[in-house]
Amino acid sequence: MGVRQEDDINAKIIPPKEQEISDEIEIKVKKYLRGEGANLEVLHDKKLKGQLAVREELYGKSAKAAAKAEKWLMPSEGGYLEAEGIEKTWRIKQEAIAREVDILSRKNQHDIVLPELGPYTMNFTSSGRYMAVAGRKGHLAIIDMKSMGLIKEFQVREAVRDVVFLHNEQFFAAAQKKYPYIYNRDGTELHCLKEHGAILKLQFLKNHFLLASVNKFGQLHYQDVTTGQMVGNYRTGHGRSDVMRVNPFNGVIALGHSNGSLSMWKPTSSAPLIKMLCHHGPVSALAFHSNGHLMATAGMDRKIKLWDLRKFEVLQTLPGHAKTLDFSQKGLLAASTGSFVQILGDFSGSQNYSRYMNHSIAKGYQVRNVLFRPYEDVLAIGHSMGWSSILIPGSGEPNFDSWVANPFETSKQRREKEVKSLLDKLPPETIMLDPRKIGTMRPMRKKEKPSKQERDAEMEAAVADAKNSITRKKKTKGRNKPSKRSKKVQEAVERAKRPFLEEELSQKKKQKISEQSELPKSLQRFVRKTA
Amino acid sequence: MVETKRKTRDHNNRQGNKKRKVSSSKTLKSKSEKNSNDGERRKRTGPRLPNALRKELELMGRANRSNSDDEEIDSDDANDVYEYEEAVPEEESMKNRRFDPVENFEYELPNEFKDENVASEEDDDDSEDDGSREGQEGDEVEQEDGGRHARMLQEITGLPVEAFEGKKRKNDIVLSEVSNQRRILPSEPLVKRNREAPTLYFDEDVDLGFSTVGAIASEFEPRTEFEKKIAALVNDNEVLEAHKKDGARLLELNKISVEDVKDHQDRLAKMRTLLFLHEMKAKRIKKIKSKTYHRLLKKDGLKAAVAEMEMNPEAAKEFAMKQEFKRAEERLTLKHKNSSKWAKRILKRGLDVQDEGTRAAIAEQLHQHALLTRKMKSMKDNSSSDDSSDEDYGDDISDSSDQDRASKLLEKAKEKTLGVINEDGEVPKSGVLSLPFMVRGLQKRKETADEEAKLALEEYESSLKQLEGKRVIENVKKGTASGRRIFGAAKKHVEDSSNKIKVDNYYGSSDSEDNLEAQEDIDVDRSNNFKDEINFDPDLLREESEIGHDSFFKSLEDIVKDPGPKTTYEVAIFAADSWKKMSIKDNELSKCEKVADVNMKNSSKVNKPVLHDHDIEDVDDGSDSDSEVQMVDGILSSGTKSNYELPSQADLIRRAFAGDDVEDDFEKDKKQVLNEENPEPEKPVLVPGWGQWTNIQQKKGLPSWMLQEHDNARKKREEAVKKRKDAHLKHVIISEKLDKKAANLHTKTLPYPYTSKEVFEQSIRMPIGPEFNPVTTIGALNRPEVVKKVGVIIKPIKFEDVNPHERREDHNRSGQKQKKKKSTGASIKRNTNKIKVK
């Protein structure tokens, strides 16, 4: 608080330019502070209060340093199309863009025509350096997008439905006619994952090293690619579905179903985390924003909906079909149907997506898949006659973090990163709707035991009830003695108290047992047996 | 250090005296003293002090008493300090004199002991020494802890004793609840500061000794003979002076005799030659490769040569030349004949005497000789092509000659076989052989022979064709390269073969007429058979008689007509089609009488159906995979047209009806989930037979408690349902199932100092790892509570003026900086160690 006040005071003195800079930094600092500090006034423990105050101050300093460093570490800013006067951004064609951009970017505008092996789908590595391409009729290839060189190309002579890279470009998985296979970069078949069955869609969870797949019968499989262990195998119960996406923020898998509903899954529970009715027709496409809050779905009911995943509410409903959707790193949304690709964007920052760019594929080739290339302003479109790549200004993240994804990675770096990422591999149970909750208090269960005070209050109430409920029957002479009456009352009170006391006792016992069992097995025999 | 230590050791014995003296002069009022004065008799209160300490105190007390009578102990004070009574330990209960103190002879002082007045400076010195040594000699110091320390502090700082007493009390848990009224002690701010500090540093004034190379060098002292010599030279005044002047004198000093120079040169030369020799030796040794290396090299060379020979005619020629040359050489020199000196010697001695290795070597040589001198036919082949009687060597060099030769050979072979086929008749007219059954048998044998001959002929023919034109080869290649057996292609093949046969016929026309007829007959048969063979699975069916799969095919047709549920439509149709073709061919086939005969025979075989079943499966697989091929073909033919198919009928229907009632379905779904997760209470039901003796129960209805219970349960459920996260979201179901594995990622209870969940969760919101924070702050975020190097002695706390209202700002500064600042501060603050107060 004090810091802000100081800034206010400074604002009066410093010139407007610096003021602007400080404002900018303040915004960034807020980002790095990751939320408000705790209210220390409620604390009674002075020592803790002191410690926390020191901590908070350190956090503030760290955030400030980070914000300042950002200026140097993230020098480039994303571009975007700006329309002047009556110009509209969506009227600007690719040819017009090509005239304006540099040679390197122009290289990214290309069409590859492969007429024979039918509609193509593709996948990028997280750095955007490599692309895996799969033709429906059995064509698999890996391409280095920097040099535009073909690394490996081969035909499997059976239907290929999907392809994904595993953690790096060394391995990729292809969903073929009967089973998914894992190949290495040289095209050598490493594994045939027979347990999955005939896969329609594949996804890879990078942080957890899980290969997720949904097969023809609507079964969702999770397989750990490091150990080969089948982590989860669940029936979705909604039949065949080939709409699947992983939420990059939390690793939750979303599946679109033919009844218009959408379910979200994690590998450790057999019931879906979330089930929501999105459309009246079958869900045809699905995409997640990288911040994990925003989801786009398209249905056969000619609607594209944008959802806020924190509230599970529709933010915006747009008309139109979409067979495939994809969010770019900067939050542009590409939707495509037929041979027409539309890019939506919100440049107002109010989650209000509007038309940004259009593109139609030459000669009416049917689009099968659109995918933004990470760290580049490029949209790759897989269609029935090969694939094409177009420029979408402002789609990719302009600054890459070489610790996260390095497009210029050397093989040594790649190896090191592989080891590091394996060491940092997250267990499958860390997939949850809000991963930031890890490490916090366990959420209260509904059948939470009442606190001690509540229990006491209850007991008192019961005792009072018992006391009041004693009706005196006026019977024979000797029965109504005061001693007898008091005895009766006492008995009633005891009876009322008994269940509570018993409960308490049993709880204590349980606690004791749990305390004992907390010791490792090998040490338990040394525990002194107290009576 | 060592010296001082010794000194203090020496003083150790005397220390008692000094201390006593100090205590008496300053009239300390340390509580322990008070206590010890009349400790023996009274029931003791207060904490149990270590025996040793007590002993010491006792001694002091006694000394006190002996010295000064004016000292009176106010027991009130003692009471003030100790508010509780501790159970008397065994050794103080004075029960059976078990733990009674032994008379302390060592410290017993004579009654006429006189105090000697020691200079106060020395006193100070000693005590300071004590302080610095405290950590080192733990035992001794521990024994005489207590007041001494306070006294020492007092002497250093010149403050009243109370200040240190206060601190001490805080150190000692037992003593901490001294009094209710708070006196602010001067050292309190210091303690407070230490308490509040996130990190305490104990490595501030560490003397690491020499810090620079220069410092170390300056301490150098020549010790050995050599060093002394050098030092003498270096420190030679003459030389120094020469250096200081213009250096002309240096030359004078540097005079060397001629012998010296010569010696030196000689030595150098010797060394150089030695070095050179060694170098040469090393070079040679380095060049030597291992046996294995040579073996492998040889192997590789051989392999490469063979491969080269096979691949490249030029190389082969060269190789041949080489061989020839070698042979000639061998024949000239007879190098490997036992004519070498070594061999002669061995032979002279006698082979029997030699060991195995030598014998083997000799044998090897002989073998080599034999190999080399042998006439090399393969090599001859090229040079003299006329002796072509042997055909085993096929590696001809020029293509044209090869073809010519081959064709000639083939023609010859063909003629011969034709001759064999045609030479019929000549049936013996008499003897056993003329018997009818023998004749029949002969006939049969001849037939089979003819068959074989035919086959051979076919082969020759085809190979001839190959040689003549490349067309056939191309066809065949096409057939084999596709990998999968495609029916269409196979058919083509058959046509080819029939064509061939036709050609054959033409060829045959050059022969006599009657032969031609017979040949034609057979040829027709053959062609039929041949077709058959190729159409069906060639591997399996060839074993069987070529004909007679009639019944099998019919059954296949049936099977194909109602395809299994797995095969798609396309596949089924395709399969059916192909098989229809087959059956037609089959019909053709069955026209032959002979065929029919054999058919009858074969159909009786039992094991046939099994085989056929196998075949069916095979064929099914083939057709399945073929559908894909067809698809590919389709694309190929369609070219640039977009080949997206319309969704199938079933798909359309599914979609059309999918949108119906999705909302209702979803609501039902939600209800179900709710019921699962928050089950509805069971409705109260009267169990038949219970409470129904009369019809009173029925009239009354259910008992009230039952109803109440049900009501409660229902209310509870409703509340729970209302509390759910998806209570207000109509189209969303949020599962509230507890994930046991994920539950382990949360804390069960709040960690110790925290009392509120919110504060705890806010405090862990920031990651403190190096991945998430700038390098400049990461140190401060992760610094431990106490920073201390191993081996650093933690000195006792010293008083220093601290402004109690000043807030510490330097917590994120590194220890080094702090240290510097402190060391430049006032001399009193020299020792600003902070002790973490527990």
PDB file of N, CA and C in Angstrom, chain B residues 396-454:
ATOM      1  N   ASP B 396      29.883 -63.332 -66.606  1.00  0.00           N
ATOM      2  CA  ASP B 396      30.452 -62.843 -67.864  1.00  0.00           C
ATOM      3  C   ASP B 396      30.540 -61.326 -67.804  1.00  0.00           C
ATOM      4  N   ILE B 397      31.397 -60.817 -68.589  1.00  0.00           N
ATOM      5  CA  ILE B 397      31.654 -59.398 -68.444  1.00  0.00           C
ATOM      6  C   ILE B 397      30.812 -58.570 -69.389  1.00  0.00           C
ATOM      7  N   SER B 398      30.859 -58.880 -70.612  1.00  0.00           N
ATOM      8  CA  SER B 398      30.115 -58.021 -71.549  1.00  0.00           C
ATOM      9  C   SER B 398      28.678 -58.521 -71.664  1.00  0.00           C
ATOM     10  N   ASP B 399      27.779 -57.621 -71.717  1.00  0.00           N
ATOM     11  CA  ASP B 399      26.370 -57.973 -71.752  1.00  0.00           C
ATOM     12  C   ASP B 399      26.007 -58.711 -73.033  1.00  0.00           C
ATOM     13  N   SER B 400      26.504 -58.233 -74.085  1.00  0.00           N
ATOM     14  CA  SER B 400      26.079 -58.770 -75.377  1.00  0.00           C
ATOM     15  C   SER B 400      26.495 -60.227 -75.506  1.00  0.00           C
ATOM     16  N   SER B 401      27.743 -60.505 -75.160  1.00  0.00           N
ATOM     17  CA  SER B 401      28.225 -61.870 -75.304  1.00  0.00           C
ATOM     18  C   SER B 401      27.419 -62.783 -74.388  1.00  0.00           C
ATOM     19  N   ASP B 402      27.143 -62.274 -73.234  1.00  0.00           N
ATOM     20  CA  ASP B 402      26.378 -63.040 -72.256  1.00  0.00           C
ATOM     21  C   ASP B 402      25.028 -63.426 -72.852  1.00  0.00           C
ATOM     22  N   GLN B 403      24.377 -62.436 -73.360  1.00  0.00           N
ATOM     23  CA  GLN B 403      23.045 -62.695 -73.911  1.00  0.00           C
ATOM     24  C   GLN B 403      23.139 -63.726 -75.026  1.00  0.00           C
ATOM     25  N   ASP B 404      24.095 -63.516 -75.877  1.00  0.00           N
ATOM     26  CA  ASP B 404      24.231 -64.431 -77.005  1.00  0.00           C
ATOM     27  C   ASP B 404      24.401 -65.863 -76.522  1.00  0.00           C
ATOM     28  N   ARG B 405      25.319 -65.981 -75.640  1.00  0.00           N
ATOM     29  CA  ARG B 405      25.621 -67.310 -75.129  1.00  0.00           C
ATOM     30  C   ARG B 405      24.394 -67.929 -74.497  1.00  0.00           C
ATOM     31  N   ALA B 406      23.770 -67.134 -73.671  1.00  0.00           N
ATOM     32  CA  ALA B 406      22.601 -67.633 -72.952  1.00  0.00           C
ATOM     33  C   ALA B 406      21.535 -68.073 -73.931  1.00  0.00           C
ATOM     34  N   SER B 407      21.325 -67.267 -74.906  1.00  0.00           N
ATOM     35  CA  SER B 407      20.261 -67.607 -75.847  1.00  0.00           C
ATOM     36  C   SER B 407      20.618 -68.888 -76.588  1.00  0.00           C
ATOM     37  N   LYS B 408      21.875 -68.977 -76.918  1.00  0.00           N
ATOM     38  CA  LYS B 408      22.304 -70.200 -77.597  1.00  0.00           C
ATOM     39  C   LYS B 408      22.040 -71.413 -76.715  1.00  0.00           C
ATOM     40  N   LEU B 409      22.466 -71.264 -75.506  1.00  0.00           N
ATOM     41  CA  LEU B 409      22.295 -72.359 -74.558  1.00  0.00           C
ATOM     42  C   LEU B 409      20.840 -72.737 -74.445  1.00  0.00           C
ATOM     43  N   LEU B 410      20.062 -71.731 -74.274  1.00  0.00           N
ATOM     44  CA  LEU B 410      18.634 -71.979 -74.070  1.00  0.00           C
ATOM     45  C   LEU B 410      18.044 -72.696 -75.278  1.00  0.00           C
ATOM     46  N   GLU B 411      18.443 -72.248 -76.414  1.00  0.00           N
ATOM     47  CA  GLU B 411      17.890 -72.870 -77.623  1.00  0.00           C
ATOM     48  C   GLU B 411      18.283 -74.337 -77.708  1.00  0.00           C
ATOM     49  N   LYS B 412      19.524 -74.534 -77.354  1.00  0.00           N
ATOM     50  CA  LYS B 412      20.003 -75.913 -77.372  1.00  0.00           C
ATOM     51  C   LYS B 412      19.181 -76.773 -76.429  1.00  0.00           C
ATOM     52  N   ALA B 413      19.024 -76.225 -75.224  1.00  0.00           N
ATOM     53  CA  ALA B 413      18.270 -76.951 -74.200  1.00  0.00           C
ATOM     54  C   ALA B 413      16.862 -77.226 -74.685  1.00  0.00           C
ATOM     55  N   LYS B 414      16.328 -76.246 -75.319  1.00  0.00           N
ATOM     56  CA  LYS B 414      14.953 -76.398 -75.767  1.00  0.00           C
ATOM     57  C   LYS B 414      14.858 -77.501 -76.818  1.00  0.00           C
ATOM     58  N   GLU B 415      15.794 -77.447 -77.695  1.00  0.00           N
ATOM     59  CA  GLU B 415      15.776 -78.475 -78.722  1.00  0.00           C
ATOM     60  C   GLU B 415      15.825 -79.844 -78.100  1.00  0.00           C
ATOM     61  N   LYS B 416      16.693 -79.940 -77.136  1.00  0.00           N
ATOM     62  CA  LYS B 416      16.837 -81.251 -76.482  1.00  0.00           C
ATOM     63  C   LYS B 416      15.540 -81.690 -75.853  1.00  0.00           C
ATOM     64  N   THR B 417      14.961 -80.782 -75.114  1.00  0.00           N
ATOM     65  CA  THR B 417      13.713 -81.147 -74.429  1.00  0.00           C
ATOM     66  C   THR B 417      12.640 -81.488 -75.430  1.00  0.00           C
ATOM     67  N   LEU B 418      12.598 -80.733 -76.507  1.00  0.00           N
ATOM     68  CA  LEU B 418      11.614 -81.028 -77.542  1.00  0.00           C
ATOM     69  C   LEU B 418      11.853 -82.420 -78.082  1.00  0.00           C
ATOM     70  N   GLY B 419      13.117 -82.700 -78.226  1.00  0.00           N
ATOM     71  CA  GLY B 419      13.458 -84.014 -78.690  1.00  0.00           C
ATOM     72  C   GLY B 419      12.926 -85.073 -77.744  1.00  0.00           C
ATOM     73  N   VAL B 420      13.126 -84.843 -76.503  1.00  0.00           N
ATOM     74  CA  VAL B 420      12.650 -85.807 -75.504  1.00  0.00           C
ATOM     75  C   VAL B 420      11.149 -85.964 -75.594  1.00  0.00           C
ATOM     76  N   ILE B 421      10.499 -84.839 -75.729  1.00  0.00           N
ATOM     77  CA  ILE B 421       9.038 -84.897 -75.778  1.00  0.00           C
ATOM     78  C   ILE B 421       8.588 -85.659 -77.026  1.00  0.00           C
ATOM     79  N   ASN B 422       9.249 -85.351 -78.078  1.00  0.00           N
ATOM     80  CA  ASN B 422       8.760 -85.881 -79.350  1.00  0.00           C
ATOM     81  C   ASN B 422       9.151 -87.335 -79.608  1.00  0.00           C
ATOM     82  N   GLU B 423      10.178 -87.740 -78.901  1.00  0.00           N
ATOM     83  CA  GLU B 423      10.606 -89.116 -79.201  1.00  0.00           C
ATOM     84  C   GLU B 423       9.675 -90.111 -78.536  1.00  0.00           C
ATOM     85  N   ASP B 424       8.493 -90.199 -79.058  1.00  0.00           N
ATOM     86  CA  ASP B 424       7.566 -91.212 -78.554  1.00  0.00           C
ATOM     87  C   ASP B 424       7.650 -92.446 -79.466  1.00  0.00           C
ATOM     88  N   GLY B 425       6.688 -93.296 -79.383  1.00  0.00           N
ATOM     89  CA  GLY B 425       6.781 -94.527 -80.144  1.00  0.00           C
ATOM     90  C   GLY B 425       7.848 -95.402 -79.544  1.00  0.00           C
ATOM     91  N   GLU B 426       8.428 -96.119 -80.278  1.00  0.00           N
ATOM     92  CA  GLU B 426       9.493 -96.999 -79.834  1.00  0.00           C
ATOM     93  C   GLU B 426       9.073 -97.809 -78.632  1.00  0.00           C
ATOM     94  N   VAL B 427       7.825 -98.153 -78.583  1.00  0.00           N
ATOM     95  CA  VAL B 427       7.363 -98.994 -77.490  1.00  0.00           C
ATOM     96  C   VAL B 427       7.823-100.415 -77.781  1.00  0.00           C
ATOM     97  N   PRO B 428       8.419-100.992 -76.801  1.00  0.00           N
ATOM     98  CA  PRO B 428       8.887-102.355 -77.062  1.00  0.00           C
ATOM     99  C   PRO B 428       7.723-103.280 -77.411  1.00  0.00           C
ATOM    100  N   LYS B 429       7.939-104.067 -78.420  1.00  0.00           N
ATOM    101  CA  LYS B 429       6.840-104.913 -78.903  1.00  0.00           C
ATOM    102  C   LYS B 429       6.779-106.253 -78.163  1.00  0.00           C
ATOM    103  N   SER B 430       7.835-106.598 -77.516  1.00  0.00           N
ATOM    104  CA  SER B 430       7.838-107.908 -76.851  1.00  0.00           C
ATOM    105  C   SER B 430       8.429-107.780 -75.458  1.00  0.00           C
ATOM    106  N   GLY B 431       8.331-108.914 -74.716  1.00  0.00           N
ATOM    107  CA  GLY B 431       8.908-108.891 -73.370  1.00  0.00           C
ATOM    108  C   GLY B 431       7.913-108.381 -72.345  1.00  0.00           C
ATOM    109  N   VAL B 432       8.464-108.194 -71.163  1.00  0.00           N
ATOM    110  CA  VAL B 432       7.601-107.773 -70.052  1.00  0.00           C
ATOM    111  C   VAL B 432       7.049-106.386 -70.315  1.00  0.00           C
ATOM    112  N   LEU B 433       7.864-105.654 -70.949  1.00  0.00           N
ATOM    113  CA  LEU B 433       7.482-104.264 -71.144  1.00  0.00           C
ATOM    114  C   LEU B 433       6.299-104.110 -72.081  1.00  0.00           C
ATOM    115  N   SER B 434       6.087-105.167 -72.864  1.00  0.00           N
ATOM    116  CA  SER B 434       4.988-105.044 -73.804  1.00  0.00           C
ATOM    117  C   SER B 434       3.644-105.399 -73.174  1.00  0.00           C
ATOM    118  N   LEU B 435       3.702-105.837 -71.944  1.00  0.00           N
ATOM    119  CA  LEU B 435       2.431-106.151 -71.267  1.00  0.00           C
ATOM    120  C   LEU B 435       1.590-104.890 -71.152  1.00  0.00           C
ATOM    121  N   PRO B 436       0.307-105.034 -71.219  1.00  0.00           N
ATOM    122  CA  PRO B 436      -0.550-103.816 -71.287  1.00  0.00           C
ATOM    123  C   PRO B 436      -0.389-102.910 -70.075  1.00  0.00           C
ATOM    124  N   PHE B 437      -0.343-103.488 -68.878  1.00  0.00           N
ATOM    125  CA  PHE B 437      -0.261-102.574 -67.716  1.00  0.00           C
ATOM    126  C   PHE B 437       1.082-101.859 -67.668  1.00  0.00           C
ATOM    127  N   MET B 438       2.090-102.638 -68.137  1.00  0.00           N
ATOM    128  CA  MET B 438       3.390-102.006 -68.184  1.00  0.00           C
ATOM    129  C   MET B 438       3.376-100.859 -69.185  1.00  0.00           C
ATOM    130  N   VAL B 439       2.700-101.144 -70.269  1.00  0.00           N
ATOM    131  CA  VAL B 439       2.614-100.106 -71.298  1.00  0.00           C
ATOM    132  C   VAL B 439       1.936 -98.868 -70.729  1.00  0.00           C
ATOM    133  N   ARG B 440       0.860 -99.150 -69.995  1.00  0.00           N
ATOM    134  CA  ARG B 440       0.122 -98.018 -69.412  1.00  0.00           C
ATOM    135  C   ARG B 440       1.017 -97.209 -68.445  1.00  0.00           C
ATOM    136  N   GLY B 441       1.736 -98.044 -67.643  1.00  0.00           N
ATOM    137  CA  GLY B 441       2.627 -97.385 -66.651  1.00  0.00           C
ATOM    138  C   GLY B 441       3.661 -96.541 -67.354  1.00  0.00           C
ATOM    139  N   LEU B 442       4.199 -97.113 -68.393  1.00  0.00           N
ATOM    140  CA  LEU B 442       5.219 -96.374 -69.135  1.00  0.00           C
ATOM    141  C   LEU B 442       4.633 -95.077 -69.666  1.00  0.00           C
ATOM    142  N   GLN B 443       3.419 -95.306 -70.195  1.00  0.00           N
ATOM    143  CA  GLN B 443       2.739 -94.143 -70.774  1.00  0.00           C
ATOM    144  C   GLN B 443       2.638 -93.011 -69.739  1.00  0.00           C
ATOM    145  N   LYS B 444       2.208 -93.455 -68.561  1.00  0.00           N
ATOM    146  CA  LYS B 444       2.002 -92.466 -67.498  1.00  0.00           C
ATOM    147  C   LYS B 444       3.317 -91.772 -67.166  1.00  0.00           C
ATOM    148  N   ARG B 445       4.321 -92.585 -67.025  1.00  0.00           N
ATOM    149  CA  ARG B 445       5.611 -92.021 -66.657  1.00  0.00           C
ATOM    150  C   ARG B 445       6.046 -91.021 -67.720  1.00  0.00           C
ATOM    151  N   LYS B 446       5.786 -91.466 -68.922  1.00  0.00           N
ATOM    152  CA  LYS B 446       6.201 -90.593 -70.023  1.00  0.00           C
ATOM    153  C   LYS B 446       5.446 -89.249 -69.949  1.00  0.00           C
ATOM    154  N   GLU B 447       4.192 -89.426 -69.616  1.00  0.00           N
ATOM    155  CA  GLU B 447       3.382 -88.198 -69.530  1.00  0.00           C
ATOM    156  C   GLU B 447       3.990 -87.223 -68.523  1.00  0.00           C
ATOM    157  N   THR B 448       4.289 -87.780 -67.354  1.00  0.00           N
ATOM    158  CA  THR B 448       4.855 -86.904 -66.325  1.00  0.00           C
ATOM    159  C   THR B 448       6.172 -86.307 -66.796  1.00  0.00           C
ATOM    160  N   ALA B 449       6.955 -87.142 -67.452  1.00  0.00           N
ATOM    161  CA  ALA B 449       8.228 -86.639 -67.954  1.00  0.00           C
ATOM    162  C   ALA B 449       7.978 -85.507 -68.939  1.00  0.00           C
ATOM    163  N   ASP B 450       6.980 -85.768 -69.791  1.00  0.00           N
ATOM    164  CA  ASP B 450       6.615 -84.743 -70.760  1.00  0.00           C
ATOM    165  C   ASP B 450       6.255 -83.444 -70.054  1.00  0.00           C
ATOM    166  N   GLU B 451       5.473 -83.650 -69.019  1.00  0.00           N
ATOM    167  CA  GLU B 451       5.021 -82.472 -68.241  1.00  0.00           C
ATOM    168  C   GLU B 451       6.232 -81.669 -67.776  1.00  0.00           C
ATOM    169  N   GLU B 452       7.152 -82.410 -67.220  1.00  0.00           N
ATOM    170  CA  GLU B 452       8.349 -81.751 -66.712  1.00  0.00           C
ATOM    171  C   GLU B 452       9.084 -81.043 -67.821  1.00  0.00           C
ATOM    172  N   ALA B 453       9.177 -81.760 -68.875  1.00  0.00           N
ATOM    173  CA  ALA B 453       9.878 -81.182 -70.018  1.00  0.00           C
ATOM    174  C   ALA B 453       9.190 -79.904 -70.452  1.00  0.00           C
ATOM    175  N   LYS B 454       7.863 -79.985 -70.437  1.00  0.00           N
ATOM    176  CA  LYS B 454       7.073 -78.812 -70.835  1.00  0.00           C
ATOM    177  C   LYS B 454       7.443 -77.616 -69.934  1.00  0.00           C
TER     178      LYS B 454
END
